[in-house]
Amino acid sequence: MKKYIVFWVERYLYEPNIFQRLLSFLFLPLTLIYCLIVWIKYKMTDTIDYGIDVVSIGNLSVGGSGKTPLTTALALKYENVAIVLRGYGRKTQGLHVVSNGHEILCDVESSGDEAMIYALKVPKAIVIVSEKREEGIKKAKEMGAKLVFLDDGYSKHHIKKLDLLIDVRSKNGFCLPSGPYREKIWSGKKVELLQEEIDFKRAVHIENETEKMALVTAIARPQRLDGFLPKVVSKHYFEDHHFFTKEELEEIMESSKAASLLVTFKDYVKIKDFGINISILDLDLDVEPRVYTLIDNYVKGDM
């Protein structure tokens, strides 16, 4: 039931049918109230300098947009960096240091899947999860970081930062609850919009490819993968951040008669120790030099 509801909501927000479109119009009064509250909150917020350079990679809509691979690509280019994020889907609360830049200090259930991706793919970065992003930034500074990458930090208007915003388009242009947008770019808010295929491009490769792969994934809007998929024997979608069990994956392999399960790296970090034959649909980004120039100029104080 939970999976059905999640996928229904994703369709409602991004690919609404006629009924869902009518429903979104009925919610417009609530949307106006929501937008007013968020705008007032923004206008009443004072910006605080936490004494360390912070670069936020965010987007305006709910759901996946490529923040994790972009943050990964950017963080790999710099020294003495930390990555701070909320840690959606983790089974813990509060602040946790996932990696100190030398070793991983917790398991994926404590960190959440996205934080574990950073810990594995950017091994020299400090990785911290915290609902209170400012506490994570303070901890990163205390641990010696010189630059913080803030995952999904646009709405944290109280934090002095460079806002890099991934431009995600939707057929539904409304804010919540009528549409997928959490906020708009408010007047007076300085951001740098980044567009896929202009500011960054995806490069996809498959590790351990087999002839009979069953796709299994728990990412937001999994249909985004369709343009990158090889031929697969079946597709199995779970709600975003779902923690798999070994038994359910073994059942998928048996029912599909698959030689391996094709998963994203976000899925891999949760199942890598299950002893199941895994193929990884992995993603790297080729980032245009202008994005690094934006960061460099910000760090030097030219922005």
XYZ file of C-alpha atoms in Angstrom:
303
model
C 0.000 0.000 0.000
C 2.800 2.438 0.922
C 4.532 1.861 -2.406
C 1.289 2.421 -4.316
C 0.666 5.711 -2.506
C 4.225 6.953 -3.118
C 4.065 6.220 -6.845
C 0.572 7.759 -7.126
C 1.867 10.954 -5.524
C 4.888 11.023 -7.861
C 2.609 10.748 -10.885
C 0.300 13.418 -9.444
C 3.221 15.821 -8.965
C 5.110 15.244 -12.220
C 2.928 13.461 -14.788
C -0.682 14.178 -13.722
C -3.558 12.564 -15.573
C -6.810 14.481 -16.089
C -8.235 13.493 -12.710
C -5.019 14.392 -10.901
C -4.823 17.715 -12.735
C -8.358 18.574 -11.603
C -7.421 17.584 -8.068
C -4.399 19.881 -8.173
C -6.676 22.822 -9.084
C -8.910 22.035 -6.112
C -5.851 22.313 -3.858
C -4.891 25.768 -5.170
C -6.262 27.661 -2.130
C -4.029 25.536 0.096
C -1.130 26.141 -2.293
C -1.565 29.907 -1.977
C -1.570 29.631 1.811
C 1.501 27.387 1.726
C 3.394 29.774 -0.560
C 2.504 32.743 1.619
C 3.786 30.980 4.748
C 7.055 29.949 3.063
C 7.556 33.457 1.619
C 6.960 35.100 5.020
C 9.408 32.668 6.603
C 11.999 33.602 3.964
C 11.463 37.358 4.416
C 11.746 37.112 8.205
C 14.959 35.079 8.133
C 18.311 36.701 8.883
C 21.382 35.217 7.236
C 24.089 33.890 9.552
C 27.752 33.510 8.608
C 29.092 30.347 10.225
C 32.696 31.243 9.482
C 33.232 28.690 6.724
C 32.471 28.703 3.002
C 29.266 26.804 2.240
C 28.062 25.737 -1.215
C 24.502 24.430 -1.435
C 23.403 22.081 -4.209
C 19.639 22.073 -4.305
C 16.479 22.096 -6.354
C 13.029 23.551 -5.897
C 10.971 20.400 -6.331
C 10.435 17.297 -4.244
C 11.961 14.075 -5.515
C 15.134 13.274 -7.401
C 16.993 15.821 -9.493
C 20.617 14.687 -9.586
C 21.809 16.494 -6.443
C 23.806 13.513 -5.167
C 25.920 12.874 -8.300
C 26.481 16.607 -8.786
C 27.561 17.085 -5.169
C 29.846 14.074 -5.525
C 31.478 15.440 -8.676
C 32.033 18.869 -7.135
C 33.362 17.604 -3.799
C 35.946 15.402 -5.534
C 37.615 18.497 -6.992
C 38.437 20.180 -3.679
C 40.584 19.510 -0.619
C 39.533 19.699 3.033
C 35.834 19.411 2.226
C 32.831 18.252 4.174
C 29.424 17.173 2.903
C 26.480 17.908 5.180
C 22.993 16.530 4.582
C 19.862 15.637 6.461
C 20.165 11.895 5.871
C 16.692 11.077 4.547
C 15.538 7.527 5.205
C 18.065 6.787 7.955
C 16.960 4.966 11.078
C 18.655 7.408 13.445
C 18.142 10.968 14.579
C 20.471 13.795 15.501
C 23.974 14.492 14.273
C 26.161 11.611 13.118
C 29.618 11.705 11.564
C 29.392 9.129 8.789
C 33.000 9.544 7.645
C 35.872 11.537 9.115
C 37.653 11.673 5.757
C 39.726 8.606 6.576
C 37.270 5.888 7.534
C 33.543 5.193 7.588
C 32.242 5.321 11.152
C 28.718 3.868 10.905
C 26.492 1.595 8.848
C 24.028 2.570 6.129
C 21.005 2.301 8.407
C 22.524 4.967 10.648
C 23.699 7.203 7.799
C 21.009 6.807 5.148
C 21.735 5.742 1.585
C 22.795 9.127 0.165
C 25.300 9.833 2.938
C 26.855 6.407 2.436
C 27.240 7.152 -1.283
C 29.291 10.225 -0.357
C 31.359 8.299 2.172
C 32.244 5.665 -0.447
C 32.633 7.898 -3.506
C 34.354 10.869 -1.847
C 36.546 9.019 0.666
C 38.593 12.091 1.656
C 35.516 14.134 2.566
C 34.034 14.485 6.015
C 30.401 13.349 5.762
C 27.890 14.463 8.384
C 24.150 13.874 8.671
C 22.030 16.203 10.770
C 18.451 17.435 10.669
C 19.834 20.788 11.813
C 22.157 21.623 8.966
C 23.805 24.485 10.894
C 24.937 21.991 13.555
C 26.459 19.831 10.836
C 28.315 22.851 9.434
C 29.682 23.739 12.876
C 30.855 20.149 13.365
C 32.536 20.118 9.948
C 34.412 23.326 10.803
C 35.423 21.869 14.172
C 36.826 18.795 12.360
C 39.014 20.945 10.110
C 36.984 21.329 6.931
C 37.572 24.482 4.878
C 34.640 24.109 2.481
C 31.206 22.595 3.096
C 28.934 21.213 0.395
C 25.361 21.340 1.641
C 23.091 18.752 0.046
C 19.584 20.130 -0.601
C 20.149 23.416 1.188
C 18.245 26.014 -0.851
C 15.512 26.420 1.757
C 18.045 26.983 4.557
C 17.867 30.745 4.055
C 19.472 31.451 7.435
C 22.788 29.973 6.270
C 25.202 32.217 4.355
C 26.064 30.213 1.264
C 26.407 29.999 -2.497
C 23.181 28.529 -3.866
C 23.575 26.265 -6.888
C 20.101 25.274 -8.012
C 19.384 22.431 -10.433
C 16.669 23.534 -12.835
C 14.076 20.728 -12.820
C 11.156 21.120 -15.214
C 7.712 19.633 -14.627
C 4.425 19.608 -16.517
C 2.920 20.633 -13.195
C 4.204 24.103 -12.294
C 2.405 24.581 -8.980
C 3.812 24.565 -5.451
C 2.734 22.009 -2.874
C 0.165 20.588 -2.464
C -1.014 21.324 -6.030
C 2.390 20.589 -7.562
C 5.954 19.433 -6.883
C 7.608 22.725 -5.968
C 8.589 23.342 -2.361
C 9.506 26.976 -3.028
C 10.038 29.454 -5.805
C 13.088 31.614 -6.428
C 12.054 34.513 -4.255
C 12.708 38.108 -5.257
C 16.046 39.167 -3.822
C 17.306 35.597 -3.472
C 20.525 35.166 -5.433
C 20.968 31.738 -6.994
C 22.921 30.173 -9.829
C 20.688 27.983 -11.984
C 22.292 24.850 -13.417
C 20.793 22.920 -16.320
C 21.468 19.341 -17.311
C 23.113 18.998 -20.752
C 24.344 22.587 -20.419
C 26.149 22.807 -17.080
C 26.600 19.093 -16.500
C 26.124 15.877 -18.437
C 25.580 12.335 -17.262
C 27.908 9.481 -18.134
C 26.434 6.061 -17.321
C 28.289 2.769 -17.191
C 27.448 -0.711 -15.920
C 29.700 -2.673 -13.619
C 29.470 -6.486 -13.713
C 27.012 -6.547 -16.632
C 25.327 -9.895 -17.297
C 23.059 -11.152 -20.079
C 19.977 -11.435 -17.847
C 19.591 -8.535 -15.434
C 16.509 -7.597 -13.422
C 16.277 -3.910 -12.554
C 15.603 -3.263 -8.866
C 15.660 0.274 -7.538
C 14.382 2.505 -4.741
C 14.901 6.008 -6.069
C 12.442 8.854 -6.590
C 10.781 8.774 -10.010
C 12.551 5.589 -11.172
C 11.310 6.071 -14.740
C 14.171 8.589 -15.040
C 16.429 5.580 -15.576
C 14.690 4.421 -18.751
C 16.912 6.439 -21.073
C 20.045 4.810 -19.668
C 18.896 1.201 -19.343
C 20.178 -1.760 -21.314
C 17.798 -4.619 -21.993
C 16.517 -6.082 -18.714
C 14.331 -9.106 -18.029
C 12.101 -7.228 -15.553
C 11.736 -3.990 -13.584
C 10.946 -3.730 -9.886
C 10.366 -0.300 -8.339
C 10.281 0.460 -4.624
C 9.601 3.738 -2.821
C 12.509 6.163 -2.413
C 15.000 5.189 0.356
C 13.413 1.745 0.819
C 15.605 -0.648 2.805
C 15.609 -3.990 0.987
C 15.622 -7.393 2.626
C 17.759 -10.187 1.255
C 14.684 -12.404 0.973
C 12.715 -10.030 -1.255
C 15.693 -9.623 -3.586
C 16.285 -13.366 -3.789
C 12.608 -13.807 -4.643
C 12.936 -11.270 -7.486
C 15.982 -13.081 -8.858
C 14.189 -16.414 -8.759
C 10.917 -15.194 -10.273
C 12.749 -13.278 -13.034
C 15.300 -16.043 -13.641
C 17.880 -13.266 -13.600
C 21.631 -13.794 -13.477
C 22.058 -10.545 -11.542
C 20.144 -7.591 -10.146
C 20.777 -4.267 -11.847
C 20.741 -1.480 -9.254
C 21.857 2.116 -8.883
C 24.702 2.977 -6.539
C 22.107 4.370 -4.139
C 20.583 0.886 -3.959
C 23.967 -0.856 -3.928
C 25.120 0.730 -0.656
C 22.193 -0.964 1.114
C 22.604 -4.463 -0.354
C 26.329 -4.848 -1.056
C 26.783 -7.314 1.819
C 23.836 -9.572 0.914
C 25.948 -11.984 -1.138
C 23.712 -11.541 -4.212
C 25.120 -11.110 -7.723
C 24.825 -7.389 -8.384
C 25.244 -5.280 -11.523
C 25.571 -1.550 -10.888
C 24.117 1.126 -13.128
C 26.557 3.808 -12.046
C 26.544 7.482 -12.886
C 29.281 10.078 -13.192
C 28.854 13.716 -14.168
C 30.924 15.779 -16.534
C 30.667 19.278 -15.047
C 31.343 22.396 -17.082
C 34.253 24.609 -15.924
C 31.939 27.561 -15.271
C 30.441 25.729 -12.279
C 33.860 25.332 -10.659
C 34.571 28.983 -11.450
C 31.416 29.979 -9.567
C 32.627 28.060 -6.517
C 36.190 29.371 -6.784
C 34.988 32.962 -7.037
C 32.720 32.486 -4.044
C 35.530 31.023 -1.949
C 37.802 33.918 -2.943
C 35.078 36.398 -1.985
C 34.435 37.655 -5.502
C 30.672 37.013 -5.348
